[in-house]
Structures are given as structure tokens and as C-alpha cells.
Amino acid sequence: MSVRPKAHSLGPKPPFWRDRAKRALAFQLLLVAAVVVFLLYIIGNTQANLAARGITTGFGFLTNTAGFGIVQSLIDYSSQSTYGRTFVVGLLNTLVVSALGILAATIIGFIVGIARLSPNWLIARLASGYIEIFRNIPLLLQIFFWYFAVLRAMPSPRDSLTFGEVAFLNVRGLFLPEPLFESGFGLIPLAFGVAIVASIALMIWNKRRHEATGKRLPAGWISLGLIVGLPLLVLLVTGVPVTWDVPELRGFNFRGGFTVIPEFLALWLALSIYTASFIAEIVRSGIQAIPHGQTEAAQALSLPQNLVLRLVVVPQALRVIIPPLTSQYLNLIKNSSLATAIGYPDLVSVFAGTTLNQTGQAIEVIAMTMAVYLTISLLVSMFMNWFNARVALVER
Amino acid sequence: MTIRHEMIAARPAPRNTVGPLAWLRANLFSGPVNSFFTLLGLYLLYLLLTPTIQWAFINADWIGTTRDDCSREGACWVFVSARFTQFIYGLYPRGELWRVDVTFLTFAALIAWLAIPRLPFKRWVALATLVVFPLFAYFMLYGGFFGLRVVETHRWGGLMLTLVLAVVGMVGALPIGILLALGRRSQMPIVKSFCVVFIEFWRGVPLITVLFMASVMLPLFMPTGVSVDRLIRAFIGITLFQSAYMAEVIRGGLQAIPRGQEEAAAALGMSYWMRMGLIVLPQALKMMIPGIVNTFISLFKDTTLVMIIGLFDLLGIVQAALSDSRWLGFSLEGYVFAAFMFWIFCFSMSRYSQYLERKLHTGHKR
């Protein structure tokens, strides 16, 4: 007869350095202690250094007058404004160039990625040439190229390149006509909002009806019609309350209209073209990841070609595409910080650059800048993860 | 019933399925839409290539030493050839250039040994590259030993500095990245959350703010009176930043190793470090070589950012040469040269990583 021993009574208790749980605990305590000691050392040194240089810590400097101008700001800003306002101006400029960059990079990237898979040999080669060239050259070099070699080499305002006498490109930037809204224009965004709400309601109703009765309306087309048509209708009914302010050459520069500064153009071009080469590869691999049998099976069900793409290939390709696409968007946002090299007034340029130099508040300024990028990164990845979870394959 | 007793002689294939004409028809002109795109592509190519070739080759100046030798309307490569030594070596003393050459030839030989699959003793060469070579490179480049003259780091620059930054960043980031990746998969909650926070922090901020931090805040962190060389600050910033990316690449490799491998090793009574060092990591690292090469490519391109904190890497020194009053107006030539150098390095690395990917993927490819 044998007595089955209990697991823990196999032998004498092991010494504590062989006990896994205790060892783990000790190791972690050691790590925490090391980190704490390291931080205390750094903080102590920093305090001593700051005291020696006569720098006071704290965020009080944000309410001081900045005293420098910024060439592009979305909100009112003058050299009398505070450093706090400088921060906001820089942040908004970063967001603008990132958003427009993401938009352009996505469009170019999808076109090039699909072109690389084209059955046309020449088009496929051109697309892969685009990818290989722009992917393998540092972004900063591309920004310099667009800024110093292209846009700074543009003619003077007198000899501007014109596009139909309404838009002008010269060394001072791109001059576009600006819409001026008259009274009554407020109705158009209102109509737009109403159309969007109505479309969402229609989509929900259509889905319920489809599930209940099997009948469905072409809700996508109706929504598109509503969203485009309703504001257009209002625009016509109110008598087009928009006039265009076309830029004109007066003296040495253009007056009126809407000016896009060359720093913005260079940064935006370089960011879009560079990131698009990565997005193109992501799109290609996403489409290639779909087994050909899926397309064949859909065709065997006699689905028309556009439905094969819309219902079978694209939804599956998106699953493969979205996670790496998210990283590219994040990279683009972070890379917009290279603006500082050509003087586009983004967050890093006006805040971590000029403000830091003027105030000497290195710790606060760098911490705020990093916090902004961390927050943007977290928000974008949260949104993209949510979107990804919606389209992801549900596995049992 | 008829039976043929002799073989029919082979006939040529139908003319519309073989030969250059058929290839053209199948790949370029298979339909009206396709033909339209082909013509569009040809037109685009014409628009891009003609002026480029005219500018870069046909109308270009190649020979000379001064600005006056640039008389034609095309590119003036004289600017590049006059500045070539500076672009490659920075302000390194002219008499000591052989030290840089020896260092980089050694490095190239080591890398070639590692990259060519047929050569033996990979493990020892890898060890030499990661441990012995950095010391050798330090003695050669910085000097101060064996009668070599000390060359201060502020004289380093050009392509040489770009390569030094990239290699040091890589060699530094690899071990930290491995530790972080292991830590992130650890079951110890404090270690795990420490690694997660570390990785996500460095991945969430732009490299430029990391470099700013390294150049502005690092001196504040040091005891009063201790100053850190500007190059070392850049090394620290780049290594920390890159190790987070490296950690994620290696984590991907670790996740791809079946759990059974580690369990089998544990069943043999191996300790954690033996399991990792002998069983899991070798497989994971081998699988992740393409990912590591890709990280290296992005690091190589990212080294250009050090010019923002005042170091003269290849791009930085080209940019500085462009503002020389004797050579104003040659920015295009300068950028094309720098772009070409970067492109050669990055393109060959990416080709090599694709080759490895094909080579290492044979196991589970259909």
C-alpha cells in the first residue's frame, strides 16, 4: 500500500533562493529599489544644477509674455501673447500638418499599393520604383529637398507660377483664393449636420428592416445623395452666399486670398510622399494576404466583381492592413516634429525650441512636449484598436 | 480506324503567345484600359527621366576644383568632388584618415562574413563583431592608445559619423531590447509593467524630442561639474529610443516560438536563463533577423536627426557645405549626392533582408 504524498510535502522546504515565488518577489523589490535610487539620484542632481543656474521650477512661465512672432497660427497670436498660447499654437499647427499628411499619404499610398499589383507591367514597375526610392531616403533629407531645393528656388512673386490666374506659387508660398462667407451661410453646415443625422437613422432603419424582412434599400447611395445634395440645395436656395477673395500682386507681394507658407508645403509634401511609400507596401501585402480561393468562391456564387471586392476581399484585407497602418499614422504624427529643421512652427519648433531657449525651463517644456505626443499616440491607437476590433475576425 | 506510326514533328508555338510582341500584348496592351495606363506610364516616365538625365549627365560638369569650372546649365558635380573627403570623414584630421578606413574595412569584412551564409564560425565572428570590434573601433577612431593621436569627437562627421551612430545605436539597443522583450513577457507583474511603460514611452515620443532631452536634460541629471560629450548624449538618446523598437521586434519573435519548446526545456530541468539563452532566443532571433534589419534601416535613416542637436552627420555636413558662400546655389547636387549615399545603404540592406526572409521562410511555405 502506498500513500500518495501531497505535492508540497515532497521533501524539506526548499531554501528561499530556490522558491520561485519568493525569488520573484525579491527580484522585483530589487528592481523597484534600483529605479527609486536612480530617480532620487537624478532628481537630487537636477535640483542642485537648477539651483546653481538660478532656474526656478514650475509651470508659472506659461503665463509670461512670449515676445516672439509665429508665421502661421490658427488662433489669434501676437508677440504679446503668453507662452501658454505659444504652446496651443504649436500644438494646433502639428495637428493640422499631421491630419492633412495622413489624408494625403493614405490616398497616395492606396493608389501606389494597388498600382504595384496592377497586371500592367509598366505601372507595377513605376509603383515599385516610387516605393524603393522614397522609402530608402531619410525623411529629413526629403524635407530639405522640398524646402531648400524646390520651394526656396521658386521665382519671386513678380514671376510667380500661376494656375489659371487664381492660384500662384512663388518663393513666398502658395497663394490660393479664399472663400468669404456672407450672412446666411450658417444654414449650409446646419443642412450638412441634418443630412448626416438622417443618413445614420436611415442606415439603422435599413439594417433592422433588412434583418426583419430581407428587403434592403441602397442606403449607401441615398446617404451620399443626402449628404451632398442637401447642403447643395440649401446653397442654391440661399443664392450662393460665398464670394472668392482672389490673391492679387500688389507691390512686392500678393495681397488677399489664402497663403500656404512654403515651410508647411515642404513638410506636408515630404511627410505624405515618404509615409505613402510605406502605406503602399502595407496595402499590397494586405491584398496579397487574401487567398485567391476567396475571390474564386465569391465568383462561384456569381457575385458581381464590385461586390466581390466590397464584401469579400476588402473587408478581409482591412484586417491585415489596419494594425500596421496605425503605426504609420503614428509615425507620421511623430515625424511632423522634423518641422523644426525648416522652421515650420509646430509644437517642437516653437515650444521645445524657441520657448525652451528663452525660458530655460528644460524639464517642464520637454515634459509637456513629450506628454502631448504620448497622448496623441495613445488616442490614435485607442481609436484604431477600436476600429480594428470592429473589423477583426471573430474566432471561436 | 487509323493509327499514325511516326511522331508528328514539333511545331513552333503560336506566334501570339511567345516572343517579345506577345509579352507586350499580355503585359502592356491587353485591353483598352491597360493600353491607356501603359501610355500614361510612358508619358510619366518621359516627363520624369528626360530632364533628370539632361541635368544629371548630359549637361553636367564633372571636372574641376572651383566654382568657375561649373559653366554649363546642368548639375555641377565639381561641388561634390571638391567636398568629397569632408562628406565622408567630416573634419577628421587629414593625416589620420587611414584609421577610419581600417576600422570600416574591418567592419565591412565582419559584416560580410556574417551575411554570406556559406562561411563557417558564425558564432565566433558574431561575438567578435558585438564585443571585440566596438573596443577596436573606439581605439582606432578616438585614439589615445598605442601612440595614436586623440581625435576629439567634435571633429567626427560625415558618412563616418552616420555609420558610427547607427552601429553604436544598434549594438547598444540589441541587448537592452532583448532584456525588455523578456521582461515584457515575464510573469512578474512589477517587471512586466516596468518594461511595458518603458517601451510604450519611448515608442510614443518622436526621436527629436528624445534627442532634445538627451542634449538639454542629460547635463542636468549629472552631478554638478560632470559634463557628457555631445556625441555620447546622442548615443544615449538613440540607444534608448531604438531599444524600445527592438524590444517589440524581438517580442514578435518570442511569440512565434511554440510554447512546447520552452516547456520541453523546462522538463529537462533547465533554468530560466538556460531555457531562454539556449532554446528560445536563438530561434526567435533567427526568425526576427529581417525585422532587426528593418529596425536597423530606420535607425540608419534616423541618425540624420542628430544634425538638429548640432552634430554633423552626412546630411548635416552636406547642409553646412551648402551655406558656404563660395558654393551657394548647389543645394540640388548636395541633396542628390546625400540621398544617393543613403539610398545605396538602405536599399542594399532591405534587399538583403528580403533575401533572408525568403531563405528563412522555406520551412512553412507551400
Short mmCIF file of N, CA and C in Angstrom, two decimals, chain A residues 88-198:
data_model
loop_
_atom_site.label_atom_id
_atom_site.label_comp_id
_atom_site.label_asym_id
_atom_site.label_seq_id
_atom_site.Cartn_x
_atom_site.Cartn_y
_atom_site.Cartn_z
N VAL A 88 -0.28 76.28 -27.43
CA VAL A 88 -1.50 75.90 -28.15
C VAL A 88 -1.32 76.09 -29.66
N VAL A 89 -0.69 77.21 -30.05
CA VAL A 89 -0.48 77.48 -31.47
C VAL A 89 0.36 76.36 -32.09
N GLY A 90 1.45 75.99 -31.40
CA GLY A 90 2.31 74.92 -31.91
C GLY A 90 1.58 73.61 -32.01
N LEU A 91 0.79 73.31 -30.98
CA LEU A 91 0.03 72.06 -30.97
C LEU A 91 -0.93 72.01 -32.16
N LEU A 92 -1.67 73.13 -32.39
CA LEU A 92 -2.63 73.15 -33.50
C LEU A 92 -1.90 72.99 -34.83
N ASN A 93 -0.75 73.64 -34.99
CA ASN A 93 -0.01 73.50 -36.24
C ASN A 93 0.44 72.07 -36.47
N THR A 94 0.89 71.42 -35.39
CA THR A 94 1.27 70.00 -35.50
C THR A 94 0.07 69.17 -35.96
N LEU A 95 -1.10 69.42 -35.32
CA LEU A 95 -2.28 68.63 -35.66
C LEU A 95 -2.71 68.85 -37.10
N VAL A 96 -2.63 70.11 -37.58
CA VAL A 96 -3.05 70.41 -38.94
C VAL A 96 -2.18 69.66 -39.95
N VAL A 97 -0.85 69.77 -39.78
CA VAL A 97 0.02 69.15 -40.78
C VAL A 97 -0.08 67.63 -40.69
N SER A 98 -0.30 67.10 -39.47
CA SER A 98 -0.44 65.66 -39.35
C SER A 98 -1.71 65.17 -40.02
N ALA A 99 -2.82 65.87 -39.75
CA ALA A 99 -4.09 65.42 -40.31
C ALA A 99 -4.06 65.46 -41.83
N LEU A 100 -3.58 66.58 -42.40
CA LEU A 100 -3.53 66.68 -43.85
C LEU A 100 -2.52 65.68 -44.43
N GLY A 101 -1.42 65.45 -43.69
CA GLY A 101 -0.44 64.47 -44.13
C GLY A 101 -1.01 63.07 -44.16
N ILE A 102 -1.76 62.71 -43.11
CA ILE A 102 -2.38 61.38 -43.06
C ILE A 102 -3.33 61.20 -44.23
N LEU A 103 -4.12 62.24 -44.48
CA LEU A 103 -5.09 62.18 -45.58
C LEU A 103 -4.36 61.93 -46.91
N ALA A 104 -3.36 62.76 -47.21
CA ALA A 104 -2.66 62.64 -48.49
C ALA A 104 -1.90 61.32 -48.57
N ALA A 105 -1.22 60.94 -47.48
CA ALA A 105 -0.42 59.70 -47.51
C ALA A 105 -1.31 58.49 -47.73
N THR A 106 -2.51 58.50 -47.11
CA THR A 106 -3.41 57.37 -47.30
C THR A 106 -3.85 57.27 -48.75
N ILE A 107 -4.21 58.41 -49.35
CA ILE A 107 -4.68 58.38 -50.73
C ILE A 107 -3.56 57.92 -51.66
N ILE A 108 -2.37 58.56 -51.55
CA ILE A 108 -1.26 58.18 -52.43
C ILE A 108 -0.87 56.72 -52.17
N GLY A 109 -0.82 56.36 -50.89
CA GLY A 109 -0.40 55.01 -50.54
C GLY A 109 -1.30 53.95 -51.12
N PHE A 110 -2.63 54.16 -51.05
CA PHE A 110 -3.55 53.17 -51.61
C PHE A 110 -3.41 53.10 -53.12
N ILE A 111 -3.28 54.27 -53.77
CA ILE A 111 -3.14 54.26 -55.23
C ILE A 111 -1.86 53.52 -55.64
N VAL A 112 -0.75 53.85 -54.98
CA VAL A 112 0.52 53.21 -55.36
C VAL A 112 0.50 51.72 -55.02
N GLY A 113 -0.06 51.39 -53.85
CA GLY A 113 -0.12 49.99 -53.45
C GLY A 113 -0.91 49.15 -54.43
N ILE A 114 -2.05 49.68 -54.88
CA ILE A 114 -2.87 48.95 -55.85
C ILE A 114 -2.16 48.92 -57.20
N ALA A 115 -1.49 50.05 -57.55
CA ALA A 115 -0.78 50.10 -58.83
C ALA A 115 0.33 49.06 -58.87
N ARG A 116 0.94 48.78 -57.69
CA ARG A 116 2.02 47.78 -57.67
C ARG A 116 1.49 46.41 -58.02
N LEU A 117 0.20 46.15 -57.78
CA LEU A 117 -0.36 44.85 -58.10
C LEU A 117 -1.01 44.84 -59.47
N SER A 118 -0.87 45.95 -60.20
CA SER A 118 -1.54 46.06 -61.49
C SER A 118 -1.01 45.00 -62.46
N PRO A 119 -1.87 44.43 -63.31
CA PRO A 119 -1.39 43.49 -64.31
C PRO A 119 -0.53 44.18 -65.36
N ASN A 120 -0.62 45.51 -65.41
CA ASN A 120 0.20 46.26 -66.36
C ASN A 120 1.62 46.34 -65.84
N TRP A 121 2.54 45.76 -66.60
CA TRP A 121 3.93 45.63 -66.15
C TRP A 121 4.55 46.99 -65.86
N LEU A 122 4.32 47.95 -66.75
CA LEU A 122 4.95 49.25 -66.61
C LEU A 122 4.46 49.97 -65.36
N ILE A 123 3.13 49.94 -65.15
CA ILE A 123 2.56 50.62 -63.99
C ILE A 123 3.08 49.99 -62.70
N ALA A 124 3.14 48.65 -62.68
CA ALA A 124 3.64 47.97 -61.48
C ALA A 124 5.08 48.36 -61.20
N ARG A 125 5.90 48.46 -62.29
CA ARG A 125 7.31 48.84 -62.10
C ARG A 125 7.44 50.28 -61.61
N LEU A 126 6.64 51.16 -62.19
CA LEU A 126 6.68 52.56 -61.75
C LEU A 126 6.35 52.66 -60.27
N ALA A 127 5.31 51.92 -59.86
CA ALA A 127 4.91 51.97 -58.45
C ALA A 127 6.00 51.43 -57.56
N SER A 128 6.65 50.32 -57.96
CA SER A 128 7.69 49.80 -57.07
C SER A 128 8.91 50.71 -57.09
N GLY A 129 9.16 51.38 -58.22
CA GLY A 129 10.23 52.37 -58.25
C GLY A 129 9.96 53.49 -57.26
N TYR A 130 8.74 53.98 -57.24
CA TYR A 130 8.34 55.03 -56.29
C TYR A 130 8.64 54.56 -54.86
N ILE A 131 8.19 53.34 -54.55
CA ILE A 131 8.35 52.84 -53.18
C ILE A 131 9.82 52.73 -52.82
N GLU A 132 10.62 52.11 -53.72
CA GLU A 132 12.02 51.87 -53.38
C GLU A 132 12.80 53.17 -53.24
N ILE A 133 12.44 54.17 -54.03
CA ILE A 133 13.18 55.44 -53.94
C ILE A 133 12.83 56.17 -52.64
N PHE A 134 11.55 56.40 -52.40
CA PHE A 134 11.20 57.27 -51.29
C PHE A 134 11.31 56.61 -49.94
N ARG A 135 11.24 55.26 -49.90
CA ARG A 135 11.32 54.58 -48.63
C ARG A 135 12.75 54.57 -48.10
N ASN A 136 13.71 54.62 -49.01
CA ASN A 136 15.11 54.42 -48.60
C ASN A 136 15.90 55.72 -48.49
N ILE A 137 15.23 56.85 -48.46
CA ILE A 137 15.92 58.12 -48.28
C ILE A 137 15.39 58.75 -47.00
N PRO A 138 16.28 59.21 -46.12
CA PRO A 138 15.81 59.77 -44.85
C PRO A 138 14.80 60.90 -45.05
N LEU A 139 13.80 60.91 -44.16
CA LEU A 139 12.73 61.90 -44.28
C LEU A 139 13.28 63.32 -44.18
N LEU A 140 14.23 63.53 -43.28
CA LEU A 140 14.76 64.89 -43.10
C LEU A 140 15.38 65.39 -44.40
N LEU A 141 16.07 64.49 -45.11
CA LEU A 141 16.67 64.85 -46.39
C LEU A 141 15.58 65.24 -47.39
N GLN A 142 14.47 64.51 -47.37
CA GLN A 142 13.39 64.83 -48.30
C GLN A 142 12.76 66.17 -47.97
N ILE A 143 12.63 66.43 -46.66
CA ILE A 143 12.09 67.74 -46.26
C ILE A 143 13.01 68.85 -46.76
N PHE A 144 14.32 68.69 -46.55
CA PHE A 144 15.29 69.69 -47.03
C PHE A 144 15.18 69.85 -48.54
N PHE A 145 15.07 68.71 -49.23
CA PHE A 145 14.98 68.77 -50.68
C PHE A 145 13.80 69.63 -51.12
N TRP A 146 12.63 69.33 -50.59
CA TRP A 146 11.44 70.09 -51.00
C TRP A 146 11.56 71.55 -50.59
N TYR A 147 12.13 71.78 -49.41
CA TYR A 147 12.16 73.15 -48.92
C TYR A 147 13.26 73.98 -49.59
N PHE A 148 14.52 73.50 -49.49
CA PHE A 148 15.62 74.33 -49.97
C PHE A 148 15.83 74.22 -51.48
N ALA A 149 15.66 73.01 -52.04
CA ALA A 149 15.99 72.85 -53.45
C ALA A 149 14.81 73.13 -54.37
N VAL A 150 13.58 72.97 -53.86
CA VAL A 150 12.43 73.20 -54.74
C VAL A 150 11.73 74.52 -54.39
N LEU A 151 11.23 74.64 -53.15
CA LEU A 151 10.37 75.79 -52.85
C LEU A 151 11.16 77.08 -52.66
N ARG A 152 12.39 76.96 -52.11
CA ARG A 152 13.22 78.17 -51.98
C ARG A 152 13.79 78.60 -53.32
N ALA A 153 13.73 77.70 -54.33
CA ALA A 153 14.26 78.05 -55.65
C ALA A 153 13.15 78.53 -56.58
N MET A 154 11.95 78.73 -56.02
CA MET A 154 10.83 79.24 -56.83
C MET A 154 11.11 80.71 -57.22
N PRO A 155 10.45 81.16 -58.29
CA PRO A 155 10.67 82.55 -58.70
C PRO A 155 10.10 83.55 -57.68
N SER A 156 10.48 84.81 -57.83
CA SER A 156 9.97 85.85 -56.94
C SER A 156 8.49 86.09 -57.26
N PRO A 157 7.77 86.78 -56.34
CA PRO A 157 6.33 87.00 -56.57
C PRO A 157 6.01 87.57 -57.96
N ARG A 158 6.87 88.43 -58.48
CA ARG A 158 6.63 89.04 -59.78
C ARG A 158 6.50 88.00 -60.90
N ASP A 159 7.33 86.95 -60.82
CA ASP A 159 7.34 85.92 -61.88
C ASP A 159 6.68 84.62 -61.42
N SER A 160 5.66 84.73 -60.53
CA SER A 160 5.05 83.53 -59.96
C SER A 160 4.57 82.57 -61.03
N LEU A 161 4.59 81.28 -60.67
CA LEU A 161 3.89 80.30 -61.49
C LEU A 161 2.40 80.47 -61.18
N THR A 162 1.56 80.53 -62.22
CA THR A 162 0.14 80.68 -61.92
C THR A 162 -0.63 79.48 -62.41
N PHE A 163 -1.72 79.22 -61.73
CA PHE A 163 -2.63 78.16 -62.14
C PHE A 163 -3.96 78.82 -62.45
N GLY A 164 -4.20 79.09 -63.72
CA GLY A 164 -5.46 79.70 -64.14
C GLY A 164 -5.68 81.09 -63.55
N GLU A 165 -4.63 81.82 -63.23
CA GLU A 165 -4.72 83.20 -62.71
C GLU A 165 -5.48 83.31 -61.41
N VAL A 166 -5.75 82.19 -60.71
CA VAL A 166 -6.39 82.30 -59.39
C VAL A 166 -5.47 81.81 -58.29
N ALA A 167 -4.56 80.88 -58.60
CA ALA A 167 -3.62 80.39 -57.60
C ALA A 167 -2.22 80.69 -58.08
N PHE A 168 -1.33 81.07 -57.16
CA PHE A 168 0.02 81.48 -57.53
C PHE A 168 1.03 80.80 -56.62
N LEU A 169 2.12 80.33 -57.22
CA LEU A 169 3.18 79.71 -56.44
C LEU A 169 4.48 80.50 -56.65
N ASN A 170 5.06 80.97 -55.55
CA ASN A 170 6.35 81.64 -55.65
C ASN A 170 7.16 81.37 -54.40
N VAL A 171 8.27 82.06 -54.26
CA VAL A 171 9.19 81.78 -53.16
C VAL A 171 8.57 82.07 -51.79
N ARG A 172 7.51 82.90 -51.78
CA ARG A 172 6.85 83.21 -50.51
C ARG A 172 5.80 82.18 -50.12
N GLY A 173 5.47 81.25 -51.03
CA GLY A 173 4.48 80.24 -50.71
C GLY A 173 3.44 80.09 -51.80
N LEU A 174 2.37 79.41 -51.43
CA LEU A 174 1.28 79.15 -52.38
C LEU A 174 0.12 80.06 -52.01
N PHE A 175 -0.36 80.84 -53.01
CA PHE A 175 -1.44 81.79 -52.75
C PHE A 175 -2.70 81.28 -53.40
N LEU A 176 -3.73 81.02 -52.58
CA LEU A 176 -4.96 80.43 -53.08
C LEU A 176 -6.11 81.40 -52.85
N PRO A 177 -7.17 81.32 -53.67
CA PRO A 177 -8.35 82.14 -53.37
C PRO A 177 -9.02 81.67 -52.09
N GLU A 178 -9.51 82.63 -51.32
CA GLU A 178 -10.12 82.27 -50.04
C GLU A 178 -11.62 82.53 -50.10
N PRO A 179 -12.44 81.58 -49.69
CA PRO A 179 -13.88 81.82 -49.70
C PRO A 179 -14.26 82.79 -48.57
N LEU A 180 -15.09 83.78 -48.91
CA LEU A 180 -15.62 84.68 -47.88
C LEU A 180 -17.09 84.36 -47.72
N PHE A 181 -17.48 84.06 -46.48
CA PHE A 181 -18.85 83.63 -46.26
C PHE A 181 -19.71 84.82 -45.88
N GLU A 182 -20.86 84.97 -46.57
CA GLU A 182 -21.75 86.05 -46.22
C GLU A 182 -22.80 85.54 -45.26
N SER A 183 -23.69 86.45 -44.81
CA SER A 183 -24.72 86.04 -43.87
C SER A 183 -25.61 85.02 -44.55
N GLY A 184 -26.12 84.08 -43.77
CA GLY A 184 -26.95 83.03 -44.35
C GLY A 184 -26.15 81.79 -44.67
N PHE A 185 -24.82 81.87 -44.60
CA PHE A 185 -24.01 80.70 -44.90
C PHE A 185 -24.12 79.65 -43.81
N GLY A 186 -24.47 80.12 -42.59
CA GLY A 186 -24.57 79.21 -41.46
C GLY A 186 -25.55 78.06 -41.69
N LEU A 187 -26.53 78.29 -42.61
CA LEU A 187 -27.52 77.25 -42.89
C LEU A 187 -26.89 76.01 -43.53
N ILE A 188 -25.77 76.22 -44.25
CA ILE A 188 -25.21 75.11 -45.01
C ILE A 188 -24.58 74.05 -44.10
N PRO A 189 -23.72 74.44 -43.13
CA PRO A 189 -23.27 73.43 -42.19
C PRO A 189 -24.43 72.77 -41.45
N LEU A 190 -25.48 73.57 -41.18
CA LEU A 190 -26.65 73.03 -40.49
C LEU A 190 -27.27 71.92 -41.34
N ALA A 191 -27.44 72.21 -42.65
CA ALA A 191 -28.02 71.22 -43.56
C ALA A 191 -27.14 69.97 -43.62
N PHE A 192 -25.85 70.20 -43.59
CA PHE A 192 -24.88 69.10 -43.62
C PHE A 192 -25.08 68.20 -42.40
N GLY A 193 -25.21 68.86 -41.23
CA GLY A 193 -25.43 68.11 -40.00
C GLY A 193 -26.71 67.31 -40.05
N VAL A 194 -27.78 67.96 -40.51
CA VAL A 194 -29.08 67.28 -40.61
C VAL A 194 -28.97 66.06 -41.53
N ALA A 195 -28.26 66.23 -42.65
CA ALA A 195 -28.11 65.14 -43.62
C ALA A 195 -27.38 63.96 -42.99
N ILE A 196 -26.35 64.25 -42.18
CA ILE A 196 -25.59 63.16 -41.56
C ILE A 196 -26.46 62.40 -40.57
N VAL A 197 -27.19 63.15 -39.74
CA VAL A 197 -28.07 62.51 -38.76
C VAL A 197 -29.10 61.65 -39.48
N ALA A 198 -29.70 62.21 -40.54
CA ALA A 198 -30.72 61.48 -41.29
C ALA A 198 -30.12 60.21 -41.90
#
